[in-house]
XYZ file of C-alpha atoms in Angstrom:
365
model
C 7.701 -14.473 14.020
C 9.617 -11.567 14.699
C 6.814 -8.993 13.331
C 7.646 -5.455 13.170
C 6.976 -3.359 16.223
C 3.803 -0.786 15.786
C 2.985 2.876 17.539
C 0.032 4.740 17.824
C -1.041 6.420 15.430
C 0.715 9.101 15.144
C 3.024 8.962 18.054
C 6.102 8.533 16.059
C 5.251 11.496 13.902
C 4.947 13.611 16.680
C 8.010 13.415 18.179
C 9.838 14.867 16.315
C 13.482 15.658 15.857
C 13.796 14.180 19.850
C 13.640 10.789 17.878
C 16.438 11.698 15.726
C 18.805 11.243 19.136
C 18.307 7.423 19.040
C 20.906 7.207 15.759
C 23.247 9.209 18.781
C 22.418 5.788 21.056
C 24.882 4.247 18.632
C 28.189 6.870 20.739
C 27.352 5.402 23.727
C 27.633 1.569 22.316
C 30.655 0.089 23.359
C 31.008 -2.277 20.148
C 32.089 -1.086 16.962
C 34.371 -2.743 14.328
C 37.855 -1.871 13.207
C 36.443 1.309 11.741
C 35.401 2.723 14.145
C 31.725 2.373 12.713
C 29.444 1.901 16.144
C 27.011 -1.329 15.714
C 22.806 0.061 15.883
C 20.750 -1.551 18.461
C 20.255 -5.295 18.142
C 23.536 -5.446 15.450
C 26.649 -7.082 15.917
C 29.715 -9.074 14.583
C 27.608 -11.959 15.436
C 24.464 -10.949 13.424
C 21.374 -10.128 14.306
C 21.135 -9.768 17.919
C 17.800 -8.282 18.356
C 15.163 -7.836 15.754
C 13.008 -5.796 17.113
C 15.731 -3.429 18.175
C 17.003 -2.670 15.310
C 13.564 -2.110 13.197
C 12.514 -0.057 16.180
C 15.645 1.880 15.548
C 15.176 1.865 11.941
C 11.550 3.531 11.888
C 13.174 6.000 14.635
C 15.909 7.238 12.540
C 13.731 6.982 9.075
C 10.356 8.978 10.400
C 12.779 11.617 11.919
C 13.291 13.664 8.954
C 12.731 12.364 5.777
C 13.293 9.366 3.070
C 12.424 7.755 -0.100
C 11.692 4.045 0.085
C 11.466 1.555 -2.799
C 9.562 -2.336 -2.246
C 9.610 -5.369 -4.398
C 8.534 -8.821 -4.535
C 8.456 -10.767 -7.149
C 7.655 -14.703 -7.976
C 9.244 -16.637 -10.954
C 7.761 -20.220 -11.969
C 9.866 -22.725 -13.111
C 8.223 -25.905 -14.625
C 10.287 -27.770 -17.223
C 6.812 -28.555 -19.778
C 6.849 -24.558 -19.620
C 8.892 -22.838 -22.186
C 10.918 -19.309 -21.004
C 8.507 -20.090 -17.940
C 10.125 -17.919 -15.864
C 11.435 -15.474 -18.333
C 8.679 -13.067 -16.442
C 8.423 -12.786 -13.056
C 5.063 -11.796 -11.906
C 4.940 -8.389 -9.132
C 3.302 -10.040 -6.372
C 3.505 -6.527 -4.947
C 5.924 -3.193 -5.377
C 5.256 0.225 -4.418
C 7.716 3.703 -3.937
C 7.306 6.443 -1.718
C 8.445 9.491 -0.908
C 7.640 11.221 3.294
C 8.691 14.125 4.422
C 7.267 13.133 8.101
C 7.702 16.405 9.805
C 5.431 18.330 7.786
C 2.822 15.156 7.669
C 3.388 15.626 3.611
C 3.906 11.452 1.629
C 3.030 10.232 -1.703
C 3.335 6.759 -2.004
C 2.645 4.917 -5.885
C 2.030 1.490 -5.278
C 2.254 -1.130 -8.180
C 1.032 -4.812 -8.769
C -0.401 -7.309 -6.557
C -3.564 -8.347 -7.412
C -6.719 -7.651 -8.737
C -5.104 -5.620 -11.334
C -1.695 -6.192 -11.700
C -0.644 -3.592 -14.004
C -2.912 -0.741 -12.398
C -0.562 1.506 -10.408
C -2.602 3.857 -7.667
C -0.814 6.630 -6.486
C -2.014 8.260 -3.068
C -0.867 11.536 -1.712
C -1.119 13.405 1.483
C -0.227 17.114 2.690
C -1.443 17.390 6.164
C -5.096 17.162 5.187
C -5.776 17.287 2.139
C -5.833 14.095 0.113
C -5.824 12.940 -3.272
C -5.621 9.326 -5.650
C -5.305 8.484 -9.205
C -7.654 5.403 -7.230
C -11.287 5.637 -6.811
C -12.222 3.127 -4.119
C -12.058 4.651 -1.055
C -8.145 5.342 1.218
C -7.288 3.007 3.534
C -5.164 4.978 5.330
C -6.165 7.889 7.438
C -2.881 10.377 7.348
C 0.125 10.679 6.505
C 1.424 8.607 9.928
C -0.655 5.421 8.605
C 0.944 5.698 4.652
C 4.229 5.418 5.633
C 3.731 2.805 8.365
C 1.856 0.915 5.917
C 5.533 1.318 4.212
C 7.657 0.451 6.777
C 5.553 -2.672 7.760
C 6.856 -5.252 4.709
C 10.348 -4.638 6.927
C 8.815 -6.274 9.913
C 7.977 -9.437 7.737
C 11.099 -10.185 5.719
C 13.950 -9.358 8.265
C 13.893 -11.852 10.751
C 16.670 -13.951 12.543
C 18.444 -14.618 8.615
C 21.802 -13.205 8.895
C 24.208 -16.027 8.496
C 27.328 -14.320 8.243
C 28.897 -10.058 9.037
C 30.698 -8.992 6.244
C 32.300 -6.404 7.444
C 31.606 -2.491 5.951
C 31.292 -1.668 2.911
C 31.545 2.204 1.672
C 28.991 4.398 0.813
C 29.110 8.016 -0.655
C 28.440 9.564 2.813
C 29.524 6.683 5.538
C 30.151 3.525 5.291
C 27.700 0.644 5.933
C 27.543 -2.392 8.140
C 26.746 -5.435 5.442
C 25.483 -8.924 6.567
C 24.759 -11.517 4.418
C 21.690 -13.660 4.121
C 20.617 -17.181 3.938
C 17.182 -19.018 4.560
C 13.551 -17.089 5.898
C 10.877 -17.975 7.946
C 9.238 -20.387 6.073
C 6.061 -19.081 7.292
C 6.448 -15.607 5.247
C 6.770 -17.957 2.011
C 3.546 -17.654 -0.947
C 0.882 -20.403 -0.762
C 1.897 -22.943 -3.571
C 6.004 -22.928 -2.781
C 7.556 -25.528 -2.073
C 7.394 -27.017 0.905
C 10.515 -27.071 3.648
C 13.642 -25.280 4.117
C 14.237 -22.479 0.975
C 17.945 -22.219 -0.684
C 18.095 -18.195 -0.315
C 20.938 -15.329 -0.666
C 21.109 -11.813 0.214
C 21.788 -9.028 2.027
C 21.643 -6.574 4.678
C 23.312 -2.636 5.008
C 22.534 -1.067 8.061
C 24.254 2.357 9.097
C 25.339 3.494 12.429
C 21.766 4.388 13.286
C 20.204 1.477 12.405
C 18.768 2.907 9.155
C 18.172 -0.273 6.878
C 19.332 1.102 3.551
C 19.236 -1.970 1.329
C 17.707 -5.459 1.880
C 17.440 -7.912 -0.755
C 17.458 -11.326 -0.804
C 16.288 -14.633 -3.245
C 14.871 -17.905 -2.439
C 14.485 -20.541 -3.294
C 12.977 -24.136 -3.405
C 11.508 -27.620 -5.775
C 8.869 -29.605 -5.685
C 8.265 -32.137 -8.332
C 10.461 -30.673 -10.337
C 8.595 -26.808 -10.154
C 11.339 -24.202 -9.466
C 9.995 -21.219 -7.325
C 12.142 -18.509 -6.797
C 11.230 -15.643 -4.593
C 12.631 -12.638 -5.148
C 12.672 -9.394 -2.272
C 13.950 -6.251 -2.465
C 13.805 -2.881 -0.539
C 16.157 0.522 -0.889
C 15.414 3.961 0.994
C 17.819 6.764 0.673
C 18.035 10.733 0.320
C 17.670 10.865 4.384
C 16.700 14.598 5.622
C 16.711 15.481 1.759
C 13.314 14.676 0.655
C 10.800 16.519 -1.169
C 7.118 16.249 -1.476
C 5.203 17.394 -4.193
C 1.682 16.865 -5.189
C 2.068 14.337 -8.616
C 0.452 15.339 -11.426
C -2.964 13.578 -12.716
C -4.292 12.743 -9.698
C -8.004 14.468 -8.131
C -8.788 15.304 -4.607
C -10.498 12.682 -2.902
C -13.041 14.371 0.021
C -14.622 12.556 3.456
C -12.830 9.139 4.247
C -11.070 9.051 0.932
C -13.857 8.828 -1.437
C -13.751 10.583 -5.108
C -15.383 13.865 -5.399
C -18.324 14.106 -7.848
C -18.141 17.733 -9.020
C -21.829 18.803 -8.478
C -24.560 18.566 -11.507
C -22.458 15.083 -12.529
C -24.424 12.438 -14.786
C -23.820 9.579 -12.748
C -24.270 6.801 -15.157
C -24.540 2.533 -14.005
C -24.594 -0.516 -16.077
C -26.870 -2.820 -13.415
C -25.275 -6.009 -13.133
C -24.144 -7.878 -9.969
C -22.234 -5.144 -8.841
C -23.306 -1.619 -10.126
C -20.470 -0.625 -12.217
C -19.856 2.978 -13.254
C -19.821 3.634 -17.021
C -19.391 8.155 -15.755
C -17.945 10.055 -14.354
C -15.109 9.268 -16.714
C -12.761 9.254 -12.645
C -15.319 6.078 -11.739
C -15.562 4.655 -15.139
C -14.993 0.357 -15.364
C -15.290 0.139 -11.610
C -17.404 -1.413 -9.553
C -19.744 -0.639 -6.614
C -17.419 3.213 -6.797
C -17.831 5.171 -3.504
C -18.069 8.768 -4.160
C -18.643 11.947 -2.418
C -21.779 14.899 -2.513
C -21.347 17.867 -1.651
C -24.652 18.744 0.337
C -27.225 20.510 -0.676
C -26.363 20.588 -4.756
C -27.906 18.818 -7.529
C -27.122 15.888 -9.089
C -28.613 12.974 -11.491
C -27.799 9.270 -11.026
C -28.716 6.138 -12.627
C -29.017 2.484 -15.430
C -29.075 1.950 -19.138
C -27.927 -1.275 -19.281
C -28.060 -4.373 -17.395
C -27.893 -7.772 -17.479
C -31.564 -8.862 -18.053
C -32.298 -9.584 -14.442
C -33.976 -7.314 -11.819
C -32.823 -4.276 -10.853
C -33.729 -0.988 -9.274
C -31.668 2.058 -8.055
C -32.206 3.394 -4.537
C -30.421 5.802 -1.983
C -30.926 4.699 1.370
C -29.554 5.983 4.643
C -27.194 4.789 7.216
C -30.134 2.029 8.309
C -30.789 1.087 5.216
C -33.904 3.396 4.572
C -34.546 5.088 0.922
C -33.891 8.543 1.656
C -37.568 10.199 0.289
C -38.711 8.870 -2.576
C -35.369 8.222 -4.603
C -35.772 5.177 -5.797
C -37.018 3.583 -9.328
C -38.648 0.811 -10.127
C -38.181 -2.846 -10.401
C -37.523 -3.284 -14.114
C -36.631 -7.138 -15.202
C -34.598 -7.601 -18.767
C -32.173 -5.710 -20.302
C -33.608 -2.954 -22.210
C -35.319 0.938 -20.335
C -33.106 2.877 -18.604
C -34.304 4.430 -15.503
C -32.437 8.044 -14.069
C -33.674 10.284 -10.811
C -32.099 13.686 -9.874
C -31.758 14.095 -6.526
C -30.295 17.199 -3.693
C -27.084 15.669 -2.163
C -28.353 15.221 1.941
C -26.037 14.497 4.829
C -28.061 11.453 5.557
C -27.541 9.769 2.205
C -24.815 7.005 2.979
C -25.345 4.600 0.184
C -27.124 3.631 -3.267
C -28.217 0.258 -3.923
C -30.026 -1.813 -6.276
C -33.450 -3.902 -3.660
C -32.927 -7.361 -5.754
C -29.186 -7.980 -5.504
C -27.717 -6.186 -3.011
C -25.564 -4.287 -5.183
C -23.792 -1.558 -2.757
C -21.813 1.321 -3.408
C -21.213 4.099 -0.797
C -21.847 8.101 -0.701
C -20.248 10.529 2.126
C -22.167 14.003 1.855
C -19.625 16.420 2.899
């Protein structure tokens, strides 16, 4: 299986304009179609000769300037006994991205997937400044990480699946090479998809620098009268014209992507198998939410209701040792509440429930 080739973190961002010269490599390519448009690395009139070369050319070309991208993956299931079973395909993963790599500025809005398919999560990075509408810690540490994470699906899906070269088609600025897709690697088919080869059709549009403007495929299979259809589409555009601005409705995040809790805030939790946040609103409803506190500032934390089992609340250091006397009594039952005030210090690493081990991380800056 062909996988997307990765580079060292920030390495390809720092290459800057020099990497844009990869687009000029097509000028040295002696192979071109009848319209004069050059074939990019890895492509020819016979199809994809070297998927790795094409994917690397795409990455180098788009990250040398700026770009927008959209990605969508859906699965539809048709069960004969169920009416309208394919009326609403399930979005397995989708995101939109706007990126200015040279400025290390990017915003990505992800939607779909589990465990909350309807929840849209936005991450914004401007240099060292990050913001998000999601209280969980960010797994990406830089604009480079976020861009690379968004480019990776291309490497998963653009495999040796090109069946036919269809020549060029007109674009707003330049002509594009068009290739027809057939079946794809079965290793990429989701769990539960009918076994065996799939029937597929789709297209890839690529310019002579190697930038993939559009990829679209529909793969279908049948097993025991159950038909599944997988739809993949990603599209890139606004090359060199993209601007990234801070989106509305996002909160600044602190160390390691944790949500920042303002000094003086009362942090209210509900005691269950996991701590469930009640307040403040930015973490409400989330289990074991991580948060960032300002060193030397005062906060209050506690819990009011539980599931009837034994719980307590304690703040611990990186070794799991309770910091000072910041621990409540163990209470059994649904009644009763436990609170304490504290001053944030850098030794604090988490808040725990001793009996059941529920833990949420704390970052103090």
